[in-house]
Short mmCIF file of C-alpha atoms in Angstrom, two decimals:
data_model
loop_
_atom_site.label_atom_id
_atom_site.label_comp_id
_atom_site.label_asym_id
_atom_site.label_seq_id
_atom_site.Cartn_x
_atom_site.Cartn_y
_atom_site.Cartn_z
CA MET A 1 -59.41 21.78 7.38
CA THR A 2 -58.93 18.40 9.05
CA THR A 3 -57.04 17.93 12.31
CA VAL A 4 -54.21 16.24 10.39
CA GLU A 5 -53.98 19.22 8.05
CA LYS A 6 -53.91 21.61 11.03
CA TYR A 7 -51.09 19.66 12.64
CA THR A 8 -49.21 19.55 9.34
CA GLU A 9 -49.57 23.30 8.88
CA GLN A 10 -48.42 23.93 12.46
CA ALA A 11 -45.44 21.62 12.00
CA GLU A 12 -44.39 23.38 8.79
CA THR A 13 -44.58 26.76 10.52
CA LEU A 14 -42.53 25.48 13.45
CA LYS A 15 -39.93 24.02 11.10
CA LYS A 16 -39.55 27.33 9.25
CA GLN A 17 -39.08 29.04 12.62
CA GLY A 18 -36.30 26.60 13.46
CA ALA A 19 -38.33 25.01 16.28
CA TYR A 20 -37.44 21.52 15.11
CA ALA A 21 -38.23 19.57 18.28
CA GLU A 22 -41.72 21.09 18.42
CA ALA A 23 -42.22 20.50 14.71
CA LEU A 24 -41.27 16.84 15.12
CA GLU A 25 -43.70 16.43 18.02
CA THR A 26 -46.47 17.99 15.93
CA TYR A 27 -45.78 15.65 13.02
CA VAL A 28 -46.02 12.74 15.47
CA LYS A 29 -49.52 13.92 16.39
CA ALA A 30 -50.48 14.03 12.71
CA ILE A 31 -49.00 10.58 12.07
CA GLN A 32 -50.90 9.13 15.03
CA LEU A 33 -54.12 10.24 13.31
CA ASP A 34 -53.09 9.21 9.79
CA SER A 35 -50.43 6.54 10.17
CA SER A 36 -50.47 5.36 6.55
CA ASN A 37 -49.79 8.78 5.03
CA SER A 38 -46.39 8.58 3.36
CA ARG A 39 -46.19 12.37 2.92
CA LEU A 40 -46.23 12.83 6.69
CA TYR A 41 -43.27 10.48 7.08
CA ARG A 42 -41.29 12.35 4.43
CA ALA A 43 -41.95 15.64 6.20
CA PHE A 44 -41.04 14.05 9.54
CA GLY A 45 -37.80 12.77 8.01
CA LYS A 46 -36.76 16.24 6.86
CA VAL A 47 -37.19 17.67 10.35
CA ALA A 48 -35.36 14.70 11.90
CA TYR A 49 -32.47 15.36 9.50
CA LEU A 50 -32.35 19.03 10.47
CA MET A 51 -32.20 17.89 14.11
CA GLN A 52 -29.19 15.71 13.17
CA ASP A 53 -31.15 12.59 14.11
CA GLN A 54 -29.97 10.18 11.45
CA LYS A 55 -31.83 7.11 12.73
CA LEU A 56 -35.18 8.88 12.81
CA ALA A 57 -34.66 10.40 9.36
CA VAL A 58 -33.71 7.06 7.78
CA ALA A 59 -36.64 5.32 9.48
CA ALA A 60 -39.04 7.98 8.22
CA TYR A 61 -37.94 7.73 4.58
CA LEU A 62 -38.00 3.93 4.62
CA SER A 63 -41.48 4.10 6.16
CA ALA A 64 -42.69 6.40 3.37
CA LEU A 65 -41.39 4.01 0.70
CA HIS A 66 -42.76 0.96 2.53
CA ILE A 67 -46.24 2.48 2.69
CA GLU A 68 -46.28 3.30 -1.04
CA ILE A 69 -45.13 -0.20 -1.99
CA ALA A 70 -47.48 -1.92 0.47
CA LYS A 71 -50.50 -0.02 -0.84
CA ILE A 72 -49.79 -1.21 -4.37
CA GLU A 73 -49.30 -4.77 -3.14
CA TYR A 74 -52.57 -4.68 -1.18
CA TYR A 75 -54.88 -2.67 -3.44
CA GLY A 76 -53.33 -3.60 -6.77
CA LEU A 77 -52.49 -1.34 -9.68
CA THR A 78 -54.53 1.71 -10.63
CA GLU A 79 -54.77 2.86 -14.23
CA GLU A 80 -51.98 5.35 -13.55
CA THR A 81 -49.63 2.97 -11.73
CA GLU A 82 -50.18 0.27 -14.33
CA LYS A 83 -48.93 2.69 -16.99
CA MET A 84 -45.89 3.42 -14.81
CA LEU A 85 -45.13 -0.28 -14.43
CA VAL A 86 -45.54 -0.97 -18.14
CA ALA A 87 -43.18 1.93 -18.96
CA LEU A 88 -40.44 0.47 -16.77
CA PRO A 89 -37.76 -1.40 -18.77
CA ASP A 90 -37.85 -5.19 -18.40
CA GLU A 91 -34.36 -5.33 -16.85
CA MET A 92 -35.61 -3.09 -14.04
CA LYS A 93 -38.77 -5.15 -13.51
CA GLU A 94 -36.64 -8.27 -13.14
CA THR A 95 -34.81 -6.73 -10.15
CA LEU A 96 -38.02 -6.17 -8.16
CA PRO A 97 -38.49 -8.30 -5.02
CA LYS A 98 -42.23 -7.45 -5.24
CA VAL A 99 -44.26 -5.92 -8.06
CA GLY A 100 -45.10 -2.85 -5.98
CA GLY A 101 -41.40 -2.14 -5.63
CA PHE A 102 -41.45 -0.52 -9.07
CA ILE A 103 -42.58 2.70 -7.38
CA ILE A 104 -39.04 3.07 -6.00
CA TYR A 105 -37.83 3.90 -9.50
CA TYR A 106 -40.31 6.78 -9.67
CA ASP A 107 -40.00 8.16 -6.14
CA THR A 108 -36.55 9.59 -6.73
CA ASN A 109 -37.07 12.46 -4.30
CA THR A 110 -37.50 10.11 -1.34
CA LEU A 111 -34.44 8.18 -2.54
CA ARG A 112 -32.48 11.43 -2.55
CA HIS A 113 -33.59 12.22 0.99
CA LEU A 114 -32.71 8.71 2.16
CA ALA A 115 -29.22 8.94 0.68
CA HIS A 116 -28.57 12.31 2.29
CA ALA A 117 -29.75 10.94 5.63
CA VAL A 118 -27.09 8.24 5.38
CA ALA A 119 -24.19 9.81 3.47
CA ASP A 120 -24.26 13.20 5.20
CA PHE A 121 -23.57 11.63 8.58
CA ASP A 122 -20.59 9.60 7.33
CA GLU A 123 -17.74 11.78 8.55
CA GLU A 124 -15.05 9.54 7.06
CA ALA A 125 -16.65 9.68 3.59
CA ILE A 126 -16.91 13.47 3.83
CA ARG A 127 -13.21 13.69 4.78
CA LYS A 128 -12.31 11.59 1.74
CA GLN A 129 -14.66 13.49 -0.59
CA PRO A 130 -14.76 17.13 0.54
CA LYS A 131 -17.36 18.02 -2.12
CA MET A 132 -19.87 16.02 -0.06
CA LEU A 133 -19.70 18.70 2.60
CA ALA A 134 -20.89 21.29 0.10
CA TYR A 135 -23.85 19.18 -0.96
CA LYS A 136 -24.66 18.37 2.67
CA GLU A 137 -24.80 22.05 3.62
CA ILE A 138 -26.76 22.99 0.50
CA TYR A 139 -29.24 20.18 1.12
CA ALA A 140 -29.73 21.23 4.76
CA ALA A 141 -30.36 24.81 3.63
CA GLU A 142 -32.91 23.55 1.11
CA LEU A 143 -34.80 21.66 3.83
CA THR A 144 -35.21 24.82 5.91
CA GLU A 145 -37.26 26.32 3.04
CA ASP A 146 -35.44 29.59 3.61
CA ASP A 147 -34.79 30.78 0.04
CA ALA A 148 -32.27 33.41 1.08
CA LEU A 149 -30.26 30.88 3.11
CA TYR A 150 -30.36 28.40 0.22
CA GLU A 151 -29.08 30.98 -2.28
CA GLU A 152 -26.41 32.12 0.16
CA THR A 153 -25.26 28.53 0.70
CA LEU A 154 -25.07 27.88 -3.04
CA LYS A 155 -22.84 30.96 -3.37
CA GLN A 156 -20.74 29.98 -0.35
CA PHE A 157 -19.85 26.66 -1.99
CA ASN A 158 -19.77 28.06 -5.53
CA ARG A 159 -22.48 25.73 -6.82
CA THR A 160 -25.44 26.22 -9.13
CA GLU A 161 -28.86 24.61 -8.83
CA ASP A 162 -28.08 22.61 -11.98
CA GLU A 163 -24.94 21.22 -10.34
CA VAL A 164 -26.95 20.22 -7.27
CA THR A 165 -29.54 18.51 -9.49
CA ASN A 166 -26.84 16.69 -11.46
CA GLU A 167 -25.12 15.50 -8.26
CA ALA A 168 -28.46 14.16 -7.03
CA LYS A 169 -28.93 12.22 -10.27
CA ALA A 170 -25.36 10.93 -10.37
CA PHE A 171 -24.84 10.07 -6.71
CA TYR A 172 -27.64 10.55 -4.19
CA ILE A 173 -30.55 8.97 -6.08
CA PRO A 174 -28.59 5.82 -7.08
CA VAL A 175 -27.32 5.43 -3.50
CA GLY A 176 -30.84 5.90 -2.17
CA LYS A 177 -32.13 3.23 -4.55
CA GLU A 178 -29.51 0.73 -3.35
CA LEU A 179 -30.33 1.48 0.28
CA ALA A 180 -34.06 1.17 -0.32
CA PHE A 181 -33.74 -2.20 -2.04
CA SER A 182 -31.53 -3.43 0.80
CA TRP A 183 -33.43 -2.00 3.76
CA ILE A 184 -37.12 -2.20 2.84
CA LYS A 185 -38.70 -5.09 4.77
CA TRP A 186 -40.02 -6.85 1.69
CA ASN A 187 -41.47 -9.76 3.66
CA GLU A 188 -43.49 -7.39 5.86
CA LEU A 189 -45.44 -5.56 3.15
CA ASN A 190 -48.68 -7.01 4.50
CA SER A 191 -48.24 -4.60 7.43
CA LEU A 192 -48.48 -0.82 7.49
CA ASP A 193 -47.26 -0.67 11.07
CA VAL A 194 -44.07 1.08 10.02
CA GLY A 195 -43.53 2.33 13.58
CA LYS A 196 -42.69 -1.20 14.67
CA LEU A 197 -40.93 -2.12 11.44
CA TYR A 198 -38.49 0.78 11.06
CA PHE A 199 -38.30 3.06 14.06
CA PRO A 200 -35.65 2.49 16.73
#
């Protein structure tokens, strides 16, 4: 097991124990050793969200997307990613600021996380649309990876997993896509120094 893997495992354990500050610090150690690993930024973002740190969570998800796009721009298409690009409808390809941006259409989970990190902290929007509170609480329970808490929260708000999935498809993923297209630093894709590009 590499040092990065050890830190990642420690951070996951700490997160499940609810020790979010320690988990975040441990992910920072892993990122310092493997700063172009988009998975680490996604994991960091989830913990930042659970700590109610919106800016850190948003920065982490944008960093993850930036890294994936930048790698395609720098290294070019692999056999697998070329198939993904070819499968994308022409009208979607035409909207891309850079070719590598096509990966945004496939990384819907990161888009979902990004949207939650923005929408769930908008108190006015939640007041206007009370159902957002239910999805916020269910999402937070999901991030804890506590299955019992997740099931309990679904019951509390009288929602099914299918309803949560459908809400993600109808609202959170499209919002995340709009945010990503607006906030990714498209002119900085030659750099993987996402710490300087996105973090406050």
